[in-house]
Structure formats: C-alpha cells, structure tokens
Amino acid sequence: MFPKSHLLVKLRFFVSASKRLVQTTNAAFLVTATYSTVCQNQRESLGEEAREHPRDSVEVFKKWGCSESDLLKIFSRQPSLRHAQVTPLLSKLKLLSGLGLTTSDIVKIVNCRPRFFCSRINNFFDERLDFLMTLFGSREVLRKALVRNPSLLTYDFHNVMKPVIALYEEMGVSGNDLIAMLISRPTLIPRTSFNEDKLEYIKKTRVSKGSKMYKYVVTLIGISRIETIREKVANLEKFGFSEEDVWSLLGRSPLILTLSVDKVQRNMTFVVGTMKFSPKLVLQYPFLLFSNLEAILKPRVLLAGKLKEMELHPQIKGSIMLRALRMTESRFLTAFVKCHPENVATELLEFYKHAKCLKRLAETSKKILRKGFPF
C-alpha cells in the first residue's frame, strides 16, 4: 500500500499531463486547420489584388481613365502630383467620381486650380454636398459649376461660403439668377463684400429687383473694390457725363464695370475724336465701349473713308455706320465689300485686311500691369 500523500502526487501528475496533451493537440489542430483553409486559388487572388493596387500617382490617374496626354497636362500644371501619396489621392478621386466628374473634368480642374488635390476636400464633405445640391438643384448643374469653379469644394464652408450665399439671397439674388452668377463669376464667393457705399451705388443705378440686370449690378458691385468703382465712374465723367448719366448707363449695361479704364478711354477717344460722334451717343449705344478698337472700330471706319474716297455705294455713314459696327464679319464684308465688282472687291478687301493688321505704337513692347482681377 502506498501512502495517501504519494497517491495524491501521482494523481496531480496525471491530471497536468492530460491538460498539456489536450492543449498540444488543440494547437496542432488549429494550425493544421488554418493552413488547410487557405487554398491555392485564394492565395493567387490575394496576390493579384496586391498587384492591382496602384503603386504611384501615375497608376492612380491611369486607373481613372487618364491618357498619356492627360497625364502630361496634369503633371506639367502641377508637378508635385507626380509624387502624391496614393491613398489620399484615391480617396479624393472617389469623391469626385461620385459627383459625376469625368476624366476630362479632372484635367480641367487641375488646370484651373493646380493645388486642388492638396486641399482637404473631405472636410464637411457630406454637409457641403447637401448644401450644394440644394443650391444648384441637380447633379448635372453642380458638375458644371464645379468644373467652372472647383474651389466650391474647398472654401471655408461655415465662415465664408454659407454667409455669402445667404447675403445674396437676402439682397434678392437667388435661385437660377444666383446659379448663373456663381457659374459666370468664379470669384463671386471669395471676393464679395458690401458696405454702405456699395449699397448706395446699387440704389443709384435705379435697377429694380425684378429687372434682368439686377443680378449683374449687385454681383459686379459686390466683387469690385470701392476704389476701382470710383476710378471707372470718374473716367466716364471726364467725357462730359454727369454722375447720374454714368449710373444710369451702368444700370442698363453693368458689364461696363468689367472693362479696364484704358479700354474705355481709347474707345471713347476714337468715337469722339475720329468718328466725330457726340459722347452722349454712348449712353444710347453702349456697344461702342465693348467693341474691339483694333479689330472692328478702326478698320471699318477706315473702310468707310475708302468707300467715300472711291465714291462707291453703299456708303457707311450716319445710322448705317452704327449698324455696320454691330454686324458680324461675314455679314459686313457681304454688305459693303463683296457687293462690288471682283476687281474693286479685291482692292477693298486688301485695304480692309491691312487696316486690321495695324497696331498701336509700341503695342508689342507694352508691359501689361495686372492689378488682380479686371473687376
């Protein structure tokens, strides 16, 4: 007989050995099971997935359908995109494709805003998208607006974008009118500011909220600097217009605010000095300020002088002159050049072409001084 203490020792030994055996068997079973569940086909699919994952930005853009010419445009406009991180770039392209933007749209966006993909467009993305969809009404119109102004996805949403939109809606520019202005004036949101002086200028135009010109008056004054507005108004007053005349003209043709002081001066000088028209005529025919001096006004006026010199008919003078200046090129040549015999028409056409080639003195060496946006 063994003592009880000896039997207890043996019993403990057998129990512990049994536990170790069970654990070892289970571990071996788990290892075997894990190894056996990954088949050859699955290993090949995982390898293919790893190979399909883009290794760099070039492969990312190619995966999105960009051709070699598209890549050349993108990387020449923003070389740093060649070394962009793959994961963030993929994430941003997925967001853009979800908005319906195509490969050509992406190329246009990079050309317009080279640093666009450096921006955090995923910030407030869902909230911004809901706001923009409500504003533009459809995904197609939104896509058009984003291609025109990609910064709609990068503006400070709460502090800049929403307050500006609310301000225009409060002033009576909303719906389709506001959409048209956002698409035609990409600088509308970042450059808008209103104060008492600007509100007074809007009143001076005497344009009602129901007028088709109202949205142009409000937005152009909103994005223009006070100093620029005063300078352009004073420039027109130099030609004998009263302040009331100027604001009345701007109310009927607000796009004059987009013209430079130099262009208005040159056109007005030509209309008054060379054509011998009264400055007041511009109030009735604002197109005289928009017409290209070197390509339209000067060549056609010179041709009118040539027709008079050669005593040919029809003559270009009086009210016919104003009609002739507004004609398209083909219609103008048909009405006043090609209506003559072939030899005369050839001479007139050569004279007209030569007149169109005349440039201002030192035009080619002129230094263009840009002060931000032209308006």
Short mmCIF file of C-alpha atoms in Angstrom, two decimals:
data_model
loop_
_atom_site.label_atom_id
_atom_site.label_comp_id
_atom_site.label_asym_id
_atom_site.label_seq_id
_atom_site.Cartn_x
_atom_site.Cartn_y
_atom_site.Cartn_z
CA MET A 1 0.00 0.00 0.00
CA PHE A 2 1.21 3.49 -0.95
CA PRO A 3 0.71 6.32 1.39
CA LYS A 4 -2.15 8.76 0.61
CA SER A 5 0.30 11.60 0.04
CA HIS A 6 2.07 9.51 -2.60
CA LEU A 7 -1.21 8.80 -4.39
CA LEU A 8 -2.14 12.49 -4.44
CA VAL A 9 1.19 13.39 -6.07
CA LYS A 10 0.63 10.81 -8.80
CA LEU A 11 -2.93 12.00 -9.39
CA ARG A 12 -1.80 15.58 -9.85
CA PHE A 13 0.92 14.46 -12.29
CA PHE A 14 -1.60 12.57 -14.46
CA VAL A 15 -4.07 15.50 -14.48
CA SER A 16 -1.44 18.07 -15.51
CA ALA A 17 -0.05 15.76 -18.18
CA SER A 18 -3.53 15.24 -19.59
CA LYS A 19 -4.12 19.02 -19.79
CA ARG A 20 -0.83 19.55 -21.62
CA LEU A 21 -1.69 16.80 -24.06
CA VAL A 22 -5.11 18.28 -24.80
CA GLN A 23 -3.65 21.80 -25.32
CA THR A 24 -0.95 20.47 -27.64
CA THR A 25 -3.49 18.51 -29.64
CA ASN A 26 -5.80 21.54 -29.95
CA ALA A 27 -2.93 23.80 -31.02
CA ALA A 28 -1.82 21.30 -33.65
CA PHE A 29 -5.41 21.02 -34.84
CA LEU A 30 -5.76 24.80 -35.09
CA VAL A 31 -2.52 25.15 -37.01
CA THR A 32 -3.50 22.37 -39.35
CA ALA A 33 -6.99 23.82 -39.83
CA THR A 34 -5.68 27.29 -40.50
CA TYR A 35 -3.24 26.03 -43.07
CA SER A 36 -5.77 23.83 -44.78
CA THR A 37 -8.49 26.55 -45.21
CA VAL A 38 -6.32 28.84 -47.41
CA CYS A 39 -6.45 27.20 -50.78
CA GLN A 40 -4.24 27.83 -53.80
CA ASN A 41 -6.87 29.90 -55.65
CA GLN A 42 -7.30 32.28 -52.71
CA ARG A 43 -3.56 32.88 -52.46
CA GLU A 44 -3.47 33.74 -56.17
CA SER A 45 -6.40 36.18 -55.84
CA LEU A 46 -4.73 37.95 -52.92
CA GLY A 47 -1.56 38.28 -54.95
CA GLU A 48 -3.46 39.70 -57.92
CA GLU A 49 -5.23 42.22 -55.66
CA ALA A 50 -1.87 43.39 -54.31
CA ARG A 51 -0.54 43.74 -57.86
CA GLU A 52 -3.70 45.69 -58.98
CA HIS A 53 -3.35 48.26 -56.19
CA PRO A 54 -1.74 51.39 -57.74
CA ARG A 55 1.86 51.89 -56.73
CA ASP A 56 2.06 55.61 -57.53
CA SER A 57 0.00 58.58 -58.70
CA VAL A 58 0.63 57.77 -62.36
CA GLU A 59 -1.10 54.42 -61.99
CA VAL A 60 -3.89 56.06 -59.97
CA PHE A 61 -4.70 58.53 -62.75
CA LYS A 62 -4.39 55.81 -65.41
CA LYS A 63 -6.81 53.66 -63.43
CA TRP A 64 -9.24 56.59 -63.54
CA GLY A 65 -9.01 56.67 -67.34
CA CYS A 66 -6.39 59.37 -67.92
CA SER A 67 -4.46 59.06 -71.17
CA GLU A 68 -0.80 59.93 -71.65
CA SER A 69 -1.76 63.39 -72.93
CA ASP A 70 -3.99 63.91 -69.87
CA LEU A 71 -1.12 62.94 -67.57
CA LEU A 72 1.18 65.35 -69.39
CA LYS A 73 -1.29 68.19 -68.84
CA ILE A 74 -1.80 67.31 -65.17
CA PHE A 75 1.87 66.92 -64.25
CA SER A 76 3.02 69.93 -66.26
CA ARG A 77 0.44 72.08 -64.48
CA GLN A 78 1.21 70.64 -61.02
CA PRO A 79 4.48 68.61 -60.96
CA SER A 80 4.12 67.71 -57.27
CA LEU A 81 1.17 65.43 -58.15
CA ARG A 82 3.67 63.01 -59.68
CA HIS A 83 4.86 62.22 -56.14
CA ALA A 84 1.47 62.42 -54.41
CA GLN A 85 0.57 59.76 -51.86
CA VAL A 86 -1.61 57.04 -53.36
CA THR A 87 -4.19 56.54 -50.61
CA PRO A 88 -5.31 60.21 -50.17
CA LEU A 89 -5.33 60.69 -53.94
CA LEU A 90 -7.52 57.63 -54.44
CA SER A 91 -9.90 58.83 -51.74
CA LYS A 92 -10.30 62.26 -53.35
CA LEU A 93 -10.81 60.82 -56.83
CA LYS A 94 -13.53 58.53 -55.49
CA LEU A 95 -15.33 61.54 -54.00
CA LEU A 96 -15.08 63.42 -57.31
CA SER A 97 -16.25 60.47 -59.40
CA GLY A 98 -19.22 60.16 -57.06
CA LEU A 99 -20.19 63.69 -58.12
CA GLY A 100 -20.22 62.63 -61.77
CA LEU A 101 -16.92 64.29 -62.71
CA THR A 102 -15.20 62.65 -65.68
CA THR A 103 -11.53 62.31 -66.57
CA SER A 104 -11.64 65.39 -68.80
CA ASP A 105 -13.29 67.30 -65.93
CA ILE A 106 -10.43 66.34 -63.59
CA VAL A 107 -7.88 67.61 -66.13
CA LYS A 108 -9.77 70.92 -66.36
CA ILE A 109 -9.91 71.16 -62.56
CA VAL A 110 -6.14 70.71 -62.20
CA ASN A 111 -5.55 73.23 -64.97
CA CYS A 112 -7.83 75.72 -63.23
CA ARG A 113 -6.70 75.00 -59.64
CA PRO A 114 -3.26 73.29 -59.69
CA ARG A 115 -3.22 72.82 -55.91
CA PHE A 116 -6.75 71.43 -55.76
CA PHE A 117 -5.65 67.91 -54.73
CA CYS A 118 -3.56 69.39 -51.93
CA SER A 119 -6.76 70.68 -50.31
CA ARG A 120 -8.79 68.77 -47.75
CA ILE A 121 -11.93 68.39 -49.81
CA ASN A 122 -13.19 65.65 -47.49
CA ASN A 123 -13.77 68.18 -44.67
CA PHE A 124 -17.53 68.67 -44.15
CA PHE A 125 -17.96 66.89 -47.50
CA ASP A 126 -21.40 65.39 -46.88
CA GLU A 127 -22.76 68.60 -45.37
CA ARG A 128 -21.25 70.66 -48.18
CA LEU A 129 -22.65 68.30 -50.82
CA ASP A 130 -26.17 68.52 -49.37
CA PHE A 131 -25.92 72.31 -49.36
CA LEU A 132 -24.65 72.48 -52.96
CA MET A 133 -27.28 70.03 -54.21
CA THR A 134 -29.99 72.16 -52.62
CA LEU A 135 -28.46 75.30 -54.13
CA PHE A 136 -27.90 74.05 -57.71
CA GLY A 137 -30.92 71.76 -57.86
CA SER A 138 -29.38 68.91 -59.87
CA ARG A 139 -26.18 66.90 -60.04
CA GLU A 140 -25.54 67.94 -63.65
CA VAL A 141 -25.69 71.67 -62.88
CA LEU A 142 -23.48 71.07 -59.84
CA ARG A 143 -20.94 69.24 -62.01
CA LYS A 144 -20.87 72.18 -64.43
CA ALA A 145 -20.35 74.61 -61.56
CA LEU A 146 -17.52 72.51 -60.06
CA VAL A 147 -15.66 72.33 -63.36
CA ARG A 148 -16.02 76.10 -63.70
CA ASN A 149 -15.03 76.73 -60.07
CA PRO A 150 -13.52 73.72 -58.22
CA SER A 151 -12.99 75.91 -55.16
CA LEU A 152 -16.64 75.34 -54.26
CA LEU A 153 -15.30 72.19 -52.60
CA THR A 154 -12.51 73.99 -50.73
CA TYR A 155 -13.94 77.30 -49.49
CA ASP A 156 -14.36 77.73 -45.75
CA PHE A 157 -17.84 76.25 -45.61
CA HIS A 158 -19.25 77.78 -42.42
CA ASN A 159 -17.39 81.12 -42.29
CA VAL A 160 -17.27 82.13 -45.97
CA MET A 161 -19.41 80.10 -48.32
CA LYS A 162 -22.73 79.88 -46.46
CA PRO A 163 -22.72 83.54 -45.27
CA VAL A 164 -22.06 84.88 -48.81
CA ILE A 165 -24.82 82.77 -50.34
CA ALA A 166 -27.21 83.88 -47.58
CA LEU A 167 -26.22 87.53 -48.18
CA TYR A 168 -27.06 87.41 -51.90
CA GLU A 169 -30.35 85.64 -51.21
CA GLU A 170 -31.20 88.34 -48.68
CA MET A 171 -30.48 91.01 -51.31
CA GLY A 172 -32.83 89.37 -53.79
CA VAL A 173 -30.38 87.36 -55.92
CA SER A 174 -31.36 83.70 -55.55
CA GLY A 175 -32.42 80.61 -57.46
CA ASN A 176 -31.46 80.48 -61.12
CA ASP A 177 -30.10 84.05 -61.02
CA LEU A 178 -27.64 83.15 -58.28
CA ILE A 179 -26.66 79.92 -60.04
CA ALA A 180 -25.91 81.83 -63.26
CA MET A 181 -23.74 84.32 -61.37
CA LEU A 182 -21.83 81.59 -59.49
CA ILE A 183 -21.01 79.87 -62.77
CA SER A 184 -20.14 83.02 -64.75
CA ARG A 185 -18.20 84.71 -61.90
CA PRO A 186 -15.96 82.11 -60.18
CA THR A 187 -14.58 84.81 -57.84
CA LEU A 188 -18.02 85.64 -56.50
CA ILE A 189 -17.71 83.90 -53.12
CA PRO A 190 -14.18 84.90 -52.01
CA ARG A 191 -14.35 88.50 -53.31
CA THR A 192 -17.84 89.57 -52.22
CA SER A 193 -18.10 92.38 -49.70
CA PHE A 194 -20.79 95.00 -49.12
CA ASN A 195 -20.80 98.24 -47.16
CA GLU A 196 -22.91 101.40 -47.09
CA ASP A 197 -21.11 102.90 -50.11
CA LYS A 198 -21.75 99.86 -52.29
CA LEU A 199 -25.40 99.68 -51.26
CA GLU A 200 -25.71 103.36 -52.20
CA TYR A 201 -24.16 102.63 -55.62
CA ILE A 202 -26.77 99.93 -56.23
CA LYS A 203 -29.53 102.41 -55.42
CA LYS A 204 -28.03 104.99 -57.81
CA THR A 205 -28.44 102.59 -60.75
CA ARG A 206 -32.23 102.64 -60.10
CA VAL A 207 -32.45 98.99 -61.13
CA SER A 208 -35.37 97.16 -59.52
CA LYS A 209 -35.10 93.66 -58.09
CA GLY A 210 -37.35 92.36 -60.84
CA SER A 211 -35.05 93.61 -63.61
CA LYS A 212 -32.88 91.18 -65.59
CA MET A 213 -29.92 93.47 -64.94
CA TYR A 214 -30.32 93.44 -61.16
CA LYS A 215 -28.24 90.29 -60.57
CA TYR A 216 -25.39 91.73 -62.67
CA VAL A 217 -25.47 95.09 -60.88
CA VAL A 218 -25.43 93.50 -57.41
CA THR A 219 -22.76 90.88 -58.08
CA LEU A 220 -20.39 93.13 -60.05
CA ILE A 221 -20.54 95.87 -57.42
CA GLY A 222 -20.22 93.19 -54.72
CA ILE A 223 -16.94 91.77 -56.08
CA SER A 224 -15.42 95.12 -57.12
CA ARG A 225 -13.25 97.30 -54.91
CA ILE A 226 -14.62 100.69 -53.91
CA GLU A 227 -11.52 102.39 -55.36
CA THR A 228 -11.99 100.59 -58.69
CA ILE A 229 -15.65 101.62 -58.96
CA ARG A 230 -14.83 105.26 -58.22
CA GLU A 231 -11.99 105.25 -60.73
CA LYS A 232 -14.19 103.88 -63.52
CA VAL A 233 -17.04 106.29 -62.77
CA ALA A 234 -14.62 109.25 -62.75
CA ASN A 235 -13.13 108.06 -66.06
CA LEU A 236 -16.54 108.29 -67.77
CA GLU A 237 -17.26 111.67 -66.17
CA LYS A 238 -14.13 113.05 -67.91
CA PHE A 239 -16.01 112.81 -71.24
CA GLY A 240 -18.78 115.10 -70.09
CA PHE A 241 -21.17 112.64 -68.46
CA SER A 242 -22.88 113.61 -65.24
CA GLU A 243 -22.80 111.22 -62.30
CA GLU A 244 -26.48 110.47 -62.90
CA ASP A 245 -25.74 109.66 -66.56
CA VAL A 246 -22.94 107.27 -65.56
CA TRP A 247 -25.01 105.33 -63.03
CA SER A 248 -27.93 105.17 -65.41
CA LEU A 249 -25.58 103.71 -68.04
CA LEU A 250 -24.18 101.18 -65.55
CA GLY A 251 -27.72 100.19 -64.61
CA ARG A 252 -28.56 99.42 -68.23
CA SER A 253 -25.17 97.90 -69.07
CA PRO A 254 -23.47 96.80 -65.82
CA LEU A 255 -20.79 94.80 -67.65
CA ILE A 256 -19.04 98.11 -68.34
CA LEU A 257 -17.66 97.63 -64.83
CA THR A 258 -15.62 94.70 -66.22
CA LEU A 259 -13.85 96.95 -68.78
CA SER A 260 -10.50 98.47 -67.94
CA VAL A 261 -10.06 102.23 -67.66
CA ASP A 262 -7.60 102.12 -70.56
CA LYS A 263 -10.04 100.38 -72.92
CA VAL A 264 -12.86 102.82 -72.13
CA GLN A 265 -10.53 105.79 -72.66
CA ARG A 266 -9.27 104.53 -76.03
CA ASN A 267 -12.74 103.67 -77.35
CA MET A 268 -14.26 106.95 -76.17
CA THR A 269 -11.37 108.94 -77.66
CA PHE A 270 -11.83 107.19 -81.01
CA VAL A 271 -15.63 107.62 -81.02
CA VAL A 272 -15.43 111.32 -80.15
CA GLY A 273 -12.16 112.31 -81.85
CA THR A 274 -12.06 110.20 -85.03
CA MET A 275 -15.69 109.30 -85.69
CA LYS A 276 -16.86 112.78 -84.58
CA PHE A 277 -19.80 111.38 -82.63
CA SER A 278 -21.21 113.03 -79.54
CA PRO A 279 -20.17 111.37 -76.26
CA LYS A 280 -23.87 111.16 -75.37
CA LEU A 281 -24.26 108.61 -78.17
CA VAL A 282 -22.53 106.05 -75.95
CA LEU A 283 -25.41 106.33 -73.48
CA GLN A 284 -27.71 105.06 -76.23
CA TYR A 285 -25.25 102.60 -77.81
CA PRO A 286 -23.03 101.10 -75.04
CA PHE A 287 -21.65 98.52 -77.50
CA LEU A 288 -19.23 101.23 -78.67
CA LEU A 289 -17.32 100.72 -75.40
CA PHE A 290 -17.21 96.93 -75.77
CA SER A 291 -16.18 96.73 -79.44
CA ASN A 292 -12.57 95.87 -80.21
CA LEU A 293 -10.86 99.06 -81.36
CA GLU A 294 -8.12 97.42 -83.50
CA ALA A 295 -10.24 94.60 -84.98
CA ILE A 296 -13.63 96.28 -85.53
CA LEU A 297 -13.97 100.02 -84.94
CA LYS A 298 -10.83 101.35 -86.63
CA PRO A 299 -10.80 99.02 -89.73
CA ARG A 300 -14.47 99.58 -90.53
CA VAL A 301 -14.25 103.33 -90.09
CA LEU A 302 -11.19 103.39 -92.36
CA LEU A 303 -13.04 101.30 -94.94
CA ALA A 304 -15.93 103.77 -94.77
CA GLY A 305 -13.45 106.51 -95.67
CA LYS A 306 -12.11 104.42 -98.55
CA LEU A 307 -15.62 103.88 -99.94
CA LYS A 308 -16.24 107.62 -99.76
CA GLU A 309 -12.93 108.34 -101.46
CA MET A 310 -13.73 105.92 -104.31
CA GLU A 311 -17.33 107.23 -104.47
CA LEU A 312 -18.73 103.75 -104.11
CA HIS A 313 -22.16 102.81 -102.81
CA PRO A 314 -23.48 101.89 -100.36
CA GLN A 315 -21.68 104.40 -98.18
CA ILE A 316 -21.07 103.77 -94.47
CA LYS A 317 -22.20 106.85 -92.61
CA GLY A 318 -24.77 108.09 -90.10
CA SER A 319 -27.08 105.42 -88.74
CA ILE A 320 -25.68 102.91 -91.24
CA MET A 321 -22.29 103.28 -89.53
CA LEU A 322 -23.78 102.17 -86.21
CA ARG A 323 -25.40 99.17 -87.89
CA ALA A 324 -22.17 98.29 -89.68
CA LEU A 325 -20.18 98.32 -86.44
CA ARG A 326 -22.53 95.76 -84.91
CA MET A 327 -22.50 93.35 -87.86
CA THR A 328 -20.66 90.05 -87.87
CA GLU A 329 -17.52 89.94 -90.02
CA SER A 330 -19.07 87.86 -92.83
CA ARG A 331 -22.22 89.99 -92.97
CA PHE A 332 -20.18 93.21 -93.01
CA LEU A 333 -17.99 92.03 -95.92
CA THR A 334 -21.03 90.83 -97.87
CA ALA A 335 -22.87 94.14 -97.41
CA PHE A 336 -20.02 96.57 -98.16
CA VAL A 337 -17.18 94.73 -99.95
CA LYS A 338 -18.34 91.69 -101.92
CA CYS A 339 -21.27 93.58 -103.42
CA HIS A 340 -18.84 95.37 -105.79
CA PRO A 341 -17.22 94.04 -108.99
CA GLU A 342 -14.47 91.49 -108.41
CA ASN A 343 -11.50 93.79 -109.05
CA VAL A 344 -12.94 96.52 -106.79
CA ALA A 345 -13.88 93.99 -104.11
CA THR A 346 -10.33 92.58 -104.15
CA GLU A 347 -8.86 96.05 -103.67
CA LEU A 348 -11.26 96.86 -100.83
CA LEU A 349 -10.59 93.51 -99.15
CA GLU A 350 -6.82 94.05 -99.26
CA PHE A 351 -7.27 97.53 -97.80
CA TYR A 352 -9.51 96.17 -95.05
CA LYS A 353 -7.08 93.35 -94.16
CA HIS A 354 -4.22 95.84 -93.97
CA ALA A 355 -6.29 98.10 -91.70
CA LYS A 356 -6.95 95.16 -89.36
CA CYS A 357 -3.21 94.48 -89.11
CA LEU A 358 -2.40 97.99 -87.90
CA LYS A 359 -1.38 98.02 -84.26
CA ARG A 360 -0.93 100.77 -81.75
CA LEU A 361 2.52 102.31 -81.44
CA ALA A 362 4.78 100.10 -79.26
CA GLU A 363 1.91 97.63 -78.77
CA THR A 364 4.25 94.63 -78.95
CA SER A 365 6.56 96.04 -76.27
CA LYS A 366 3.75 97.14 -73.97
CA LYS A 367 4.09 95.89 -70.41
CA ILE A 368 0.83 94.53 -69.07
CA LEU A 369 0.29 95.60 -65.48
CA ARG A 370 -2.24 93.40 -63.76
CA LYS A 371 -3.91 94.51 -60.55
CA GLY A 372 -5.67 91.32 -59.55
CA PHE A 373 -8.93 90.61 -61.34
CA PRO A 374 -10.11 93.08 -64.03
CA PHE A 375 -13.18 93.90 -61.98
#
